[in-house]
Coordinates of C-alpha atoms in Angstrom, one line a residue:
X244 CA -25.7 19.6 4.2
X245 CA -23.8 18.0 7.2
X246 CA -22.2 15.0 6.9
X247 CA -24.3 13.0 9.9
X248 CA -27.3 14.7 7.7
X249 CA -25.3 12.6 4.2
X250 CA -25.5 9.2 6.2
X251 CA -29.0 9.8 7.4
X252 CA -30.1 10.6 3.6
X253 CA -28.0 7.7 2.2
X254 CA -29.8 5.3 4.5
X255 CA -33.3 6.8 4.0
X256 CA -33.4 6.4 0.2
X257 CA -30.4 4.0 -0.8
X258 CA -31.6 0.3 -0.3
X259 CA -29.9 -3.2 0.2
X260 CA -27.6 -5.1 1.4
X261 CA -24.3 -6.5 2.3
X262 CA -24.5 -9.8 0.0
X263 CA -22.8 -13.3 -0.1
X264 CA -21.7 -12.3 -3.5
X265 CA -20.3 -8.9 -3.1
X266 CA -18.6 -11.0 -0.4
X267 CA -17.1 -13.3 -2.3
X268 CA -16.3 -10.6 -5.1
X269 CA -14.2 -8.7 -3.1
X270 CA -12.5 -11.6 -1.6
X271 CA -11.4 -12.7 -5.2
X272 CA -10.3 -9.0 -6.3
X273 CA -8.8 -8.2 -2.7
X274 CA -6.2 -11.3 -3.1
X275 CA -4.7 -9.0 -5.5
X276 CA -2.8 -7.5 -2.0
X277 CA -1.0 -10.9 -1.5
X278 CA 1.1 -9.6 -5.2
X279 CA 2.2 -7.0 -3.8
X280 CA 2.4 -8.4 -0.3
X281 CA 4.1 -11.3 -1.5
X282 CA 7.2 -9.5 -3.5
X283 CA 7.2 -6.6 -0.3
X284 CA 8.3 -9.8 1.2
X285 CA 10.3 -12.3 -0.8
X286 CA 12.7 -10.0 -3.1
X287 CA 14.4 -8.5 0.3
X288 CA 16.3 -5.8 1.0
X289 CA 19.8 -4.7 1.4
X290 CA 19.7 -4.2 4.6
X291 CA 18.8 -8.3 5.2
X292 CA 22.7 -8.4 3.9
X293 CA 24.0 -5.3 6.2
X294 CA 22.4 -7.2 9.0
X295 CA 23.9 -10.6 8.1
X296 CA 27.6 -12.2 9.5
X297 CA 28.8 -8.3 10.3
X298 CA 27.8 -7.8 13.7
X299 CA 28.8 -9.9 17.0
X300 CA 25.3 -10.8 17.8
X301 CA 23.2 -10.9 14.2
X302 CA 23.7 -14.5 13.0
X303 CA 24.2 -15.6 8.9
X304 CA 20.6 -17.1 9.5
X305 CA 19.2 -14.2 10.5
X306 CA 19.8 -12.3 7.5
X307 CA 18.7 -15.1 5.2
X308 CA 15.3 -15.8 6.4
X309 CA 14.6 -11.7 7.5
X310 CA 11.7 -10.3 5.7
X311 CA 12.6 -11.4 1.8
X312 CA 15.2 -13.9 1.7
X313 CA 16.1 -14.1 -1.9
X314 CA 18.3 -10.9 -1.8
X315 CA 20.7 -12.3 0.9
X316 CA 20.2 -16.1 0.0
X317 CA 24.2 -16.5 -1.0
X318 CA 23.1 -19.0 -4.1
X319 CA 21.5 -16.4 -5.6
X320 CA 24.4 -13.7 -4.7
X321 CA 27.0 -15.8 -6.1
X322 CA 25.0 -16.3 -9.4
X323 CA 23.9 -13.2 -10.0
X324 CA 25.8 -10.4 -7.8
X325 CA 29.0 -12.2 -7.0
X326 CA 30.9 -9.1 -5.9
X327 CA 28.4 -8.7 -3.0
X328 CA 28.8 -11.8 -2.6
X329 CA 32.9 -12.1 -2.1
X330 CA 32.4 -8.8 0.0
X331 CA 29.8 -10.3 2.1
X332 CA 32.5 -13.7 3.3
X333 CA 35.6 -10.5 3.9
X334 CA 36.7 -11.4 7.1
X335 CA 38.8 -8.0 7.2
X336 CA 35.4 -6.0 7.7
X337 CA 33.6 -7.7 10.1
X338 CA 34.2 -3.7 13.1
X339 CA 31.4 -2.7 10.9
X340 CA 29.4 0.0 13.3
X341 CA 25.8 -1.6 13.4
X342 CA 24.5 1.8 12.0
X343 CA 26.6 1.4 8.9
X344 CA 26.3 -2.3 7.4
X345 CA 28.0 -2.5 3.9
X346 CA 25.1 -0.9 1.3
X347 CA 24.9 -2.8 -2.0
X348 CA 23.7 -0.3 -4.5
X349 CA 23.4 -3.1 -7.3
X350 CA 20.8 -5.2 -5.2
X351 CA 18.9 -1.9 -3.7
X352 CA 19.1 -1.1 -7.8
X353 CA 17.5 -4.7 -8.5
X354 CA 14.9 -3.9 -5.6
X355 CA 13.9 -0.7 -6.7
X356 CA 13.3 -1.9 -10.6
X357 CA 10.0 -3.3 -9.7
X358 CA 9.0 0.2 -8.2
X359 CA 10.0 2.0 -10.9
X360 CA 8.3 -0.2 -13.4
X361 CA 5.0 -0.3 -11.5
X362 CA 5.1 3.4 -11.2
X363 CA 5.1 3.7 -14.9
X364 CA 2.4 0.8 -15.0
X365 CA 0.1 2.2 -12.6
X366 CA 0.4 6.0 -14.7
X367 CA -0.9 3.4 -18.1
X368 CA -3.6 1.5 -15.8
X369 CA -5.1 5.0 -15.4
X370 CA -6.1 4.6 -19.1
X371 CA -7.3 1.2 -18.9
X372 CA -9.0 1.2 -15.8
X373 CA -11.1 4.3 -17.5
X374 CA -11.5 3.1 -21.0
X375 CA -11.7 -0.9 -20.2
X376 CA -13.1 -1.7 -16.8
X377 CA -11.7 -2.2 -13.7
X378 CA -11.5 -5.9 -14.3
X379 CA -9.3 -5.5 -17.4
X380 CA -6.7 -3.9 -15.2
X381 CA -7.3 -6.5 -13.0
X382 CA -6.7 -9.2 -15.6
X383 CA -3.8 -8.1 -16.9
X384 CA -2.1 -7.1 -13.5
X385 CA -2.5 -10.8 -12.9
X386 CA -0.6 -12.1 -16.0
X387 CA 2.1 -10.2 -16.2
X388 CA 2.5 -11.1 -12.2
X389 CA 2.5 -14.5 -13.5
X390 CA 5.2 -13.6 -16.2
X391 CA 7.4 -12.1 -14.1
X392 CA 7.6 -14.7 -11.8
X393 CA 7.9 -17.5 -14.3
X394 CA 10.9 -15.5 -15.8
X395 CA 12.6 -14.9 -12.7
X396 CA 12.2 -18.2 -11.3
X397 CA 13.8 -20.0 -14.3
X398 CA 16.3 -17.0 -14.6
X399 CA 20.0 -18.2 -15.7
X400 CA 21.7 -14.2 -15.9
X401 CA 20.8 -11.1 -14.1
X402 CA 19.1 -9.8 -17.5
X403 CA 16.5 -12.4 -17.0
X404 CA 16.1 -11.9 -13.4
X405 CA 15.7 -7.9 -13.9
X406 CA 13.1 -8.3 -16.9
X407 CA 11.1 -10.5 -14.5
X408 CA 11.8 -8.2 -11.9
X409 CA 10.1 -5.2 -14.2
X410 CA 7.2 -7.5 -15.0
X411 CA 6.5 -8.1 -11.5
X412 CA 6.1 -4.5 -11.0
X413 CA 3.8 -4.0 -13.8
X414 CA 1.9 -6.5 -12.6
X415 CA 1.8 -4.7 -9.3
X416 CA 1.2 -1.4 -10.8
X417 CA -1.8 -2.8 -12.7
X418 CA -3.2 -4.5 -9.7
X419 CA -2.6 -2.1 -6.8
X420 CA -4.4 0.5 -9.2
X421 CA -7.3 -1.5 -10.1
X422 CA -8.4 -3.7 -7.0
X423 CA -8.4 -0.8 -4.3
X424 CA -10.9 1.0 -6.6
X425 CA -13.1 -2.1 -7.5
X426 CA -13.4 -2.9 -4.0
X427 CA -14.7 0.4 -3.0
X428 CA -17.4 1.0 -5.9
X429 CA -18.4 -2.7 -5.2
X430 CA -19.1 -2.6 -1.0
X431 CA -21.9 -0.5 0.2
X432 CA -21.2 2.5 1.5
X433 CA -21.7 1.9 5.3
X434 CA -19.5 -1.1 4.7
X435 CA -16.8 0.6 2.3
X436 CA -14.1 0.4 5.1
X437 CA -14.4 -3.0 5.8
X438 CA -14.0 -4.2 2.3
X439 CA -12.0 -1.7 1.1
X440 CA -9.2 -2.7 4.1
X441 CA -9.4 -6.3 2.5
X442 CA -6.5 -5.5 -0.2
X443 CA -4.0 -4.3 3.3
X444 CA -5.1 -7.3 4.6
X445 CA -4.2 -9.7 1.7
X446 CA -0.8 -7.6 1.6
X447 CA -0.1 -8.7 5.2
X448 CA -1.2 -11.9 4.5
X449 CA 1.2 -12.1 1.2
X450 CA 4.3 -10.4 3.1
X451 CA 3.6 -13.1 6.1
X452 CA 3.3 -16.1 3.6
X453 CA 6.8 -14.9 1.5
X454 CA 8.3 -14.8 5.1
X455 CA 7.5 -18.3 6.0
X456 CA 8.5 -19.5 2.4
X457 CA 11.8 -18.2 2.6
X458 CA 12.7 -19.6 5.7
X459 CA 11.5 -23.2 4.2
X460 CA 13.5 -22.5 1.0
X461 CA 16.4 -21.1 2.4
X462 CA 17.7 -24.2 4.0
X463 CA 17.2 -26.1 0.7
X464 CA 20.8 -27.5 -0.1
X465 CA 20.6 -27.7 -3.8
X466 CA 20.9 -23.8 -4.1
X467 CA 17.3 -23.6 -5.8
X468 CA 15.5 -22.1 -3.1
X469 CA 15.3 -18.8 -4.4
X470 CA 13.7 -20.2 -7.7
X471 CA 11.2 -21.7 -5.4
X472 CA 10.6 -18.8 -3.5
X473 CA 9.9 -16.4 -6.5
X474 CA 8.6 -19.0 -8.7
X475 CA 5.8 -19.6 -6.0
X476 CA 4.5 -15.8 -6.6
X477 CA 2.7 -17.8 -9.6
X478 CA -0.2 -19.0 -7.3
X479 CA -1.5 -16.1 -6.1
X480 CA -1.2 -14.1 -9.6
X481 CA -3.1 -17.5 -11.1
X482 CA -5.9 -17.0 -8.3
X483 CA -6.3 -13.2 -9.1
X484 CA -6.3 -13.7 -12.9
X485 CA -8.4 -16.5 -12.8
X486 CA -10.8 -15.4 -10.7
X487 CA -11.2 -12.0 -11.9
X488 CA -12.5 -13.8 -15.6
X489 CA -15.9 -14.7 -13.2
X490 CA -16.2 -11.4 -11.6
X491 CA -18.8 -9.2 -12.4
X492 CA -17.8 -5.7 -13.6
X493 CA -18.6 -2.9 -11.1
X494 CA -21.7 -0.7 -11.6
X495 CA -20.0 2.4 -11.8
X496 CA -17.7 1.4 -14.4
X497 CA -20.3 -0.4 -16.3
X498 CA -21.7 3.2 -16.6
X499 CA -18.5 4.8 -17.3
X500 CA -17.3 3.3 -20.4
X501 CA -19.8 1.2 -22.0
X502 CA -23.4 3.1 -21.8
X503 CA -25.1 -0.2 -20.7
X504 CA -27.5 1.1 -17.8
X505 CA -29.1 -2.0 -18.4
X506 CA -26.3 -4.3 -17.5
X507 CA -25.3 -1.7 -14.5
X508 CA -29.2 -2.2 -12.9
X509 CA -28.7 -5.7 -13.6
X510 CA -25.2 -5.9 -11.8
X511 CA -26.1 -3.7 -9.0
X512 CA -29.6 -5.7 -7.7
X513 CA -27.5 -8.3 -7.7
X514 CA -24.7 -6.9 -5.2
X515 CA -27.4 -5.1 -3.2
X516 CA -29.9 -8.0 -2.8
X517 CA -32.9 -5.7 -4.1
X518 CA -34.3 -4.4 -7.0
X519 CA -34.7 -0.8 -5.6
X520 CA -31.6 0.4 -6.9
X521 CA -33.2 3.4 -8.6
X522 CA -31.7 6.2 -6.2
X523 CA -27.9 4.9 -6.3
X524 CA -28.1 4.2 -9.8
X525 CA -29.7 7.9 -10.6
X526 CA -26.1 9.2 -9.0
X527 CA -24.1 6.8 -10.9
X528 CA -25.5 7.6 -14.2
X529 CA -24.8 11.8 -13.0
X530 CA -21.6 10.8 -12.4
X531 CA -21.2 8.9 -15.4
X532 CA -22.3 12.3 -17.1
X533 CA -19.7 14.2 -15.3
X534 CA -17.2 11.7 -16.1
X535 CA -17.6 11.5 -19.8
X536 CA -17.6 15.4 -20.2
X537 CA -13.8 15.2 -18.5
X538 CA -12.0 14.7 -21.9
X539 CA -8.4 15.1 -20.4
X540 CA -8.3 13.0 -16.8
X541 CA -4.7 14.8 -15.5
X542 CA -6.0 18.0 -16.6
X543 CA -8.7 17.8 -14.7
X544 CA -7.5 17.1 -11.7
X545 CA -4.9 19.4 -11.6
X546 CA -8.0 22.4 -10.7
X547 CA -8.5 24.3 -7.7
X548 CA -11.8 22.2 -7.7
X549 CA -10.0 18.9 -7.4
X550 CA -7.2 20.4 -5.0
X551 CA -8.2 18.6 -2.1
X552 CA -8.7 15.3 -3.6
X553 CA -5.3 15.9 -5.3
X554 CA -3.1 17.1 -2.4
X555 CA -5.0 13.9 -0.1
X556 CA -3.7 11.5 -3.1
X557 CA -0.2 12.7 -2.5
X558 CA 0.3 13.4 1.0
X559 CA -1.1 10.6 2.7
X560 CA 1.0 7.8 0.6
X561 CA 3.9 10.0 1.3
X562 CA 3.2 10.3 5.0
X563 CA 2.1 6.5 5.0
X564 CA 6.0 5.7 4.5
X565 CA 6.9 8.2 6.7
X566 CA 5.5 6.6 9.4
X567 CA 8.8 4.7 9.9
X568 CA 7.4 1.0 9.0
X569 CA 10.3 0.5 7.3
X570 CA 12.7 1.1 9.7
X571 CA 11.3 -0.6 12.2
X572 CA 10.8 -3.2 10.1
X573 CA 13.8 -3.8 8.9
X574 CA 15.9 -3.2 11.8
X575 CA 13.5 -5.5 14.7
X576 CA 15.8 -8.3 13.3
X577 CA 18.8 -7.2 15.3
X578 CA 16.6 -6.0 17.8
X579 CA 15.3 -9.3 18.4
X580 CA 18.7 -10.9 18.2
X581 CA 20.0 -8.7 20.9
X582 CA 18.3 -10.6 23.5
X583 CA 20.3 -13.4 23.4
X584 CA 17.6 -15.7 21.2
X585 CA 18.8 -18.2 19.3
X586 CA 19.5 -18.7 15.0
X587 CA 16.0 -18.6 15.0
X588 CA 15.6 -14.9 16.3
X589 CA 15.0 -13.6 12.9
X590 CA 12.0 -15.5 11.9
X591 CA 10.4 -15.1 15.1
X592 CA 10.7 -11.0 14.5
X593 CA 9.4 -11.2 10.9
X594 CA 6.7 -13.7 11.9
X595 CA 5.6 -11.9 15.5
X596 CA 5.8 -8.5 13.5
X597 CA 3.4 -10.0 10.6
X598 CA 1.3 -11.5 12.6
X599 CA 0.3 -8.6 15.1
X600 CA 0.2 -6.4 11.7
X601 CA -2.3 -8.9 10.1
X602 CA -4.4 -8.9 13.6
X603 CA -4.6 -5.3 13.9
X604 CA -5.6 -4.8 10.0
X605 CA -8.6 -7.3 10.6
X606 CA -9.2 -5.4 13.7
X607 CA -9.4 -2.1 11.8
X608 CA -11.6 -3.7 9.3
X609 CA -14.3 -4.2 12.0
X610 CA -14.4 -1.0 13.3
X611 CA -13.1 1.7 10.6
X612 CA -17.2 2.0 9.5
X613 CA -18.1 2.5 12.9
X614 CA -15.4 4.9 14.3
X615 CA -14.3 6.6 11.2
X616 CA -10.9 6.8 9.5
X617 CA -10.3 10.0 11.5
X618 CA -10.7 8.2 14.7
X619 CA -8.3 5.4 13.7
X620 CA -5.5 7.6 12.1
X621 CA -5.0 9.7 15.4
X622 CA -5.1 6.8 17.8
X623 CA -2.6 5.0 15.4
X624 CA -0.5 8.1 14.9
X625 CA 0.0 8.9 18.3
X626 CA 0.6 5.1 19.5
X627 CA 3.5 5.2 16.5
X628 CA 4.6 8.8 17.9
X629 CA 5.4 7.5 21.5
X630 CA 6.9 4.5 20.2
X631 CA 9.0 6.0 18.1
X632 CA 10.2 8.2 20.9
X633 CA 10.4 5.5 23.4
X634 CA 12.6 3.4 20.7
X635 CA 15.1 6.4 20.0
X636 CA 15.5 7.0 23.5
X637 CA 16.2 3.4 24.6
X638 CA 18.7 2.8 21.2
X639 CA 20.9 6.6 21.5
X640 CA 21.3 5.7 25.5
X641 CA 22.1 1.6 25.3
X642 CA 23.0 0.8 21.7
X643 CA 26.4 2.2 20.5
X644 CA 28.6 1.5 17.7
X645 CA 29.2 -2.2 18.6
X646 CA 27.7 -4.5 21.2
X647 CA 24.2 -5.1 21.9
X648 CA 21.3 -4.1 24.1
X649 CA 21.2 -5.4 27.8
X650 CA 18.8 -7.9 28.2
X651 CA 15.9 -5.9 29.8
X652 CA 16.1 -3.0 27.2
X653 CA 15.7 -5.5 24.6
X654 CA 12.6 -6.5 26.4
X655 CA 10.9 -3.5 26.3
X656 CA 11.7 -2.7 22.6
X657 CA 10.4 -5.7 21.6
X658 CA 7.3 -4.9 22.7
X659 CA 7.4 -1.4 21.5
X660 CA 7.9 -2.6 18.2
X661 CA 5.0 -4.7 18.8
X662 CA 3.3 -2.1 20.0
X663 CA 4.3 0.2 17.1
X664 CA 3.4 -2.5 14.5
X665 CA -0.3 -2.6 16.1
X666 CA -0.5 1.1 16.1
X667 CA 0.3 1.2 11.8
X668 CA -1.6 -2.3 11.0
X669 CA -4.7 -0.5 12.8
X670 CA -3.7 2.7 10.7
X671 CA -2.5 4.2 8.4
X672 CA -1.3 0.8 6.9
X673 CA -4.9 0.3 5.4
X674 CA -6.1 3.8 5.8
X675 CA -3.6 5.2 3.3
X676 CA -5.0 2.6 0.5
X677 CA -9.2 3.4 1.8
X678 CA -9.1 7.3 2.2
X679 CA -7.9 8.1 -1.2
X680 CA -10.1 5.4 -2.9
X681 CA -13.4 6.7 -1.8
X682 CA -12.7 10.1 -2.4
X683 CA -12.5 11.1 -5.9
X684 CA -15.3 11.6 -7.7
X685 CA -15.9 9.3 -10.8
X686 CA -14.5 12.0 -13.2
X687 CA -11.2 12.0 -11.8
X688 CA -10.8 8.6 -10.2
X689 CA -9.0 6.7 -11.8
X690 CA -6.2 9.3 -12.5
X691 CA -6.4 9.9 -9.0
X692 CA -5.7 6.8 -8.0
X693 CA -2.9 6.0 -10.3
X694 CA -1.3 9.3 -8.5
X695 CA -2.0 7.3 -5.0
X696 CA 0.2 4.1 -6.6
X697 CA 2.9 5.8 -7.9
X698 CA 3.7 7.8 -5.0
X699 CA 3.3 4.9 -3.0
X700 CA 6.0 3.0 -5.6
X701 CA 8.3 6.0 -5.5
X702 CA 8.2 6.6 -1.9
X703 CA 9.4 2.5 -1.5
X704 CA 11.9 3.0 -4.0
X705 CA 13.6 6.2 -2.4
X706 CA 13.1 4.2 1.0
X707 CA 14.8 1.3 0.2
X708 CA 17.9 3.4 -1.3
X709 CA 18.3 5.7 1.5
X710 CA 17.6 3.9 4.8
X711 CA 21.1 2.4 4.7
X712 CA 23.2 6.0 4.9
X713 CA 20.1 7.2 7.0
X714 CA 20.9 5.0 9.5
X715 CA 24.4 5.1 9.5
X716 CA 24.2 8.9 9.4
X717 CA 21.5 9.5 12.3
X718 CA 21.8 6.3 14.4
X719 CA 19.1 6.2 16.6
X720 CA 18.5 9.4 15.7
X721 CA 16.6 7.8 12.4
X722 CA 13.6 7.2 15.1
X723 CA 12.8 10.7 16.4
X724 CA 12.8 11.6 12.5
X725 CA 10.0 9.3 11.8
X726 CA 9.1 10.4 15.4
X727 CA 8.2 14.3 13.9
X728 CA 7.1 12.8 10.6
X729 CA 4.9 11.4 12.8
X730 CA 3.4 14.3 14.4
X731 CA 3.0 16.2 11.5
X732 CA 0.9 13.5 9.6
X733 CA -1.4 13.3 13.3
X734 CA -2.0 17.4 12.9
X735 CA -2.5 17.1 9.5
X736 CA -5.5 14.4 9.9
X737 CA -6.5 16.8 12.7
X738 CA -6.9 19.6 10.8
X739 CA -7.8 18.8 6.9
X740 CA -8.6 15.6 6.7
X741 CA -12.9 15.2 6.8
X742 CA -14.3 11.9 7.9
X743 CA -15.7 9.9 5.6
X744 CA -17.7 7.1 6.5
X745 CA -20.8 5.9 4.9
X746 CA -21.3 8.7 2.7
X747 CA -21.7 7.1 -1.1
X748 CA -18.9 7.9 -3.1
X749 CA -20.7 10.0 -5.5
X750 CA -22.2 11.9 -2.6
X751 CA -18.3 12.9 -1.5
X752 CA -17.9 16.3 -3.0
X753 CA -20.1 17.6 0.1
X754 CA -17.5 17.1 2.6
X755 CA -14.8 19.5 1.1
X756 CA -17.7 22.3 0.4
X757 CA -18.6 22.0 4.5
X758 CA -14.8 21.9 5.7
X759 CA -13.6 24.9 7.7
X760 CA -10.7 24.7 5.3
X761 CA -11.3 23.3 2.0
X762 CA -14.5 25.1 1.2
X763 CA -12.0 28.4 0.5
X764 CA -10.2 26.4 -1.9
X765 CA -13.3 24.6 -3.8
X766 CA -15.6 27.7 -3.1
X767 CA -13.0 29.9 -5.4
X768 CA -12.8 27.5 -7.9
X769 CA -17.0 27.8 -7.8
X770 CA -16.9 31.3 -8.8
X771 CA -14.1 31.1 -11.5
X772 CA -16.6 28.5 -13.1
X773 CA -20.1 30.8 -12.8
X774 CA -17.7 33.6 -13.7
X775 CA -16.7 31.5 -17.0
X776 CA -20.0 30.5 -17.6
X777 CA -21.1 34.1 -17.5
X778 CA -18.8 35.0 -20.3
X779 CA -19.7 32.1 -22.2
X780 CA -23.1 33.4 -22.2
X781 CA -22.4 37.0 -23.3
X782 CA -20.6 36.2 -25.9
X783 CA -23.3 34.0 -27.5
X784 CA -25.6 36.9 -27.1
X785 CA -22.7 39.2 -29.1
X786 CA -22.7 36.4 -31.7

């Protein structure tokens, strides 16, 4: 069956609507993004310090309010990390090339602890999620969020400040598990994309707000502004826990681990807005089946049948961060400041960056349903490949060691980084979270997308340690390698990645079985099974 012939067939015979209270549902559940969006933003980087007081055109200010403010606010450097903080104020290092600002292994370490824990997290929310509900995961995402952040806030030695660290990212492994795949089981399928994209949104929103915090907090005299900053990261984790005790339970999980087709009908005419439900809940109670007959979740995915599903959960969070966001990212700060602009320069980068990400997520979330996720990942990847070119080119010929960028050039990067921002925020920025969630079939998905976290974690964590020497290796260089990352990801949509809008999640399996490519992987699997169940059968008739 054809995939124009699935949409066709799940508008014939699936009925309802898009209601105020799936609406308001997934609004609730998607705030769970500003967690993660929040931290992304407000614990920093090391490179905020590499950026700050060593170059002759990258002010002190700059790299306390750039993009997470706590890491380079010097209060919280001469508590907790003073050795960073006695190398930061050497006046004998200040030739520094402006590839190679000093690394602080110790604050990337700090960084990368909440990855690390919320890679562990998410792996444990695979359980829960299954055997408890989406909501549980939900729940408790939310309160250890809230933990960590009370913890670090009122932290008095860096052993406090790392165990809220690690708490913050179980929180986020909890919640970037469980809200991606609530969102999608809740929305209707012809309006999956839209809602889905809600969580990227809420993460822009989150890294946008942190921004803006830490540029208030920074220039608080007392030295508490980093409490302030982290401690605030208790309001959103209050909403999401909060609000996810009055949220309904999806149907699909209903199903899946507590039997109770009753409460699922219930639940689902109230999220569709009609009581012919009968066809969608015939395939949720199949899959339910399926589900429940899949005793060991990671075993299961690992066959050929699953392959696709598997190899999609893996490649595009890997390929998300090898889009280059983060080197743009970080490095638009002395970008920005190359043009002459004031202290200032560095807030206007984080904020103009954030809010053309934010624009361009909303903008994908009205038309992903109607174009497709195919149609959205080339147009982004090749507006991220020129830029990325165009970047390179401009930096190797007009940036060296020392100095900065004539006036003009500066110009024009800026609003290539613009342009590149636009090009990810329409992209694979909420792509990567919508593809993988709507893909696996109820048997496997919450495994599946516990793979899609933690190689989304790990990826940030081996980014934030290695784009120091990588850009005091390659220089500009570090652009035409995100460049080709680039390229490969756009061919690899091209050529194995099916679209999938509107067709109903349990309906999925169709698209790999019609795919010029993936029906020789799943086909195979096919006949080991009928080849299996063959044998079975003869030896019952021996017995």
């Amino acid at each position: 069956m054809a995939a124009t012939e699935l949409v066709g067939k799940r508008q014939a015979y699936y009925k309802g609507r898009i209601t105020a209270f799936v609406i308001l549902s997934c609004t609730v559940a998607a705030t769970g993004g500003i967690l993660f969006g929040y931290d992304l933003g407000i614990s920093g980087s090391a490179l905020a310090l590499a950026l700050g007081d060593r170059s002759s055109y990258v002010s002190r200010l700059e790299c306390e309010v750039f993009a997470g403010g706590v890491t380079s606010m010097e209060p919280f450097l001469k508590k907790f990390f003073p050795d960073v903080y006695a190398e930061m104020h050497d006046k004998n290092s200040h030739a520094t090339s402006n590839y190679c600002k000093f690394d602080s292994q110790l604050l990337s370490t700090f960084t990368s602890s909440l990855y690390v824990a919320g890679l562990v997290a998410s792996l444990c929310a695979s359980w829960v999620t299954q055997a408890f509900g989406r909501r549980t995961s939900m729940l408790l995402g939310g309160a250890f969020f809230m933990a960590g952040a009370v913890l670090g806030a009122l932290a008095i030695n860096v052993y406090m400040l790392i165990l809220g660290r690690v708490l913050l990212g179980i929180g986020v492994g909890f919640t970037n598990q469980s809200v991606p795949l609530y969102l999608s089981e809740m929305a209707p399928p012809e309006h999956r994309g839209a809602i889905n994209n809600g969580f990227f949104f809420f993460v822009g929103l989150g890294t946008l707000s942190a921004n803006l915090i830490n540029y208030g907090t920074q220039k608080i005299h007392s030295g508490w502004g980093w409490r302030i900053s982290i401690g605030l990261a208790v309001l959103p984790a209050t909403v999401l826990a909060l609000g996810t005790l009055f949220l309904p339970e999806t149907p699909t999980s209903l199903i899946q681990h507590t039997d109770s087709v009753h409460k699922a009908t219930a639940t689902l005419q109230k999220i569709r807005g009609t009581d012919d439900v009968q066809a969608e809940l015939d395939h949720l109670i199949a899959a339910g089946g399926i589900s429940k007959a899949a005793q060991h979740p990671l075993r299961t995915i690992m066959r050929r049948k699953y392959r696709p599903q598997l190899v999609m959960a893996i490649l595009i969070p890997f390929f998300k961060h090898m889009t280059g966001i983060a080197a743009i990212t970080f490095y638009s700060p002395l970008i920005f400041r190359s043009m002459g602009l004031e202290e200032s320069s560095s807030l206007l980068s984080a904020v103009i960056t954030g809010v053309i990400d934010v624009v361009f997520i909303l903008i994908a979330m009205t038309v992903v349903d109607r174009v497709g996720r195919r149609t959205l990942f080339i147009v982004g990847g090749v507006q991220m490949l020129a830029t990325h070119v165009m970047v390179g080119g401009i930096l190797a010929t007009q940036l060296g060691d020392h100095g900065g960028v004539g006036k003009g050039y500066a110009n024009t990067v800026v609003v290539l980084v613009c342009v590149y921002v636009a090009g990810f925020g329409l992209s694979w920025g909420p792509l990567a979270w919508l593809v993988p969630t709507e893909i696996f079939p109820l048997e496997i998905r919450s495994i599946g997308q516990s793979i899609v976290v933690a190689v989304v974690l790990l990826l940030a964590s081996v980014v934030g340690q290695t784009l120091l020497p990588m850009l005091c290796h390659l220089r500009a260089a570090v652009f035409f390698f995100f460049g080709g990352w680039t390229l490969i990801m756009t061919v690899f949509v091209i050529l194995f990645v099916p679209e999938t809008k509107n067709l109903p999640m349990e309906k999925m399996d169709q698209i790999w079985t019609e795919h010029w490519f993936w029906k020789k992987v799943v086909g195979e699997d096919e006949e080991e099974e009928e080849e299996e169940r063959k044998d079975t059968v003869l030896s019952d008739m021996m017995i």
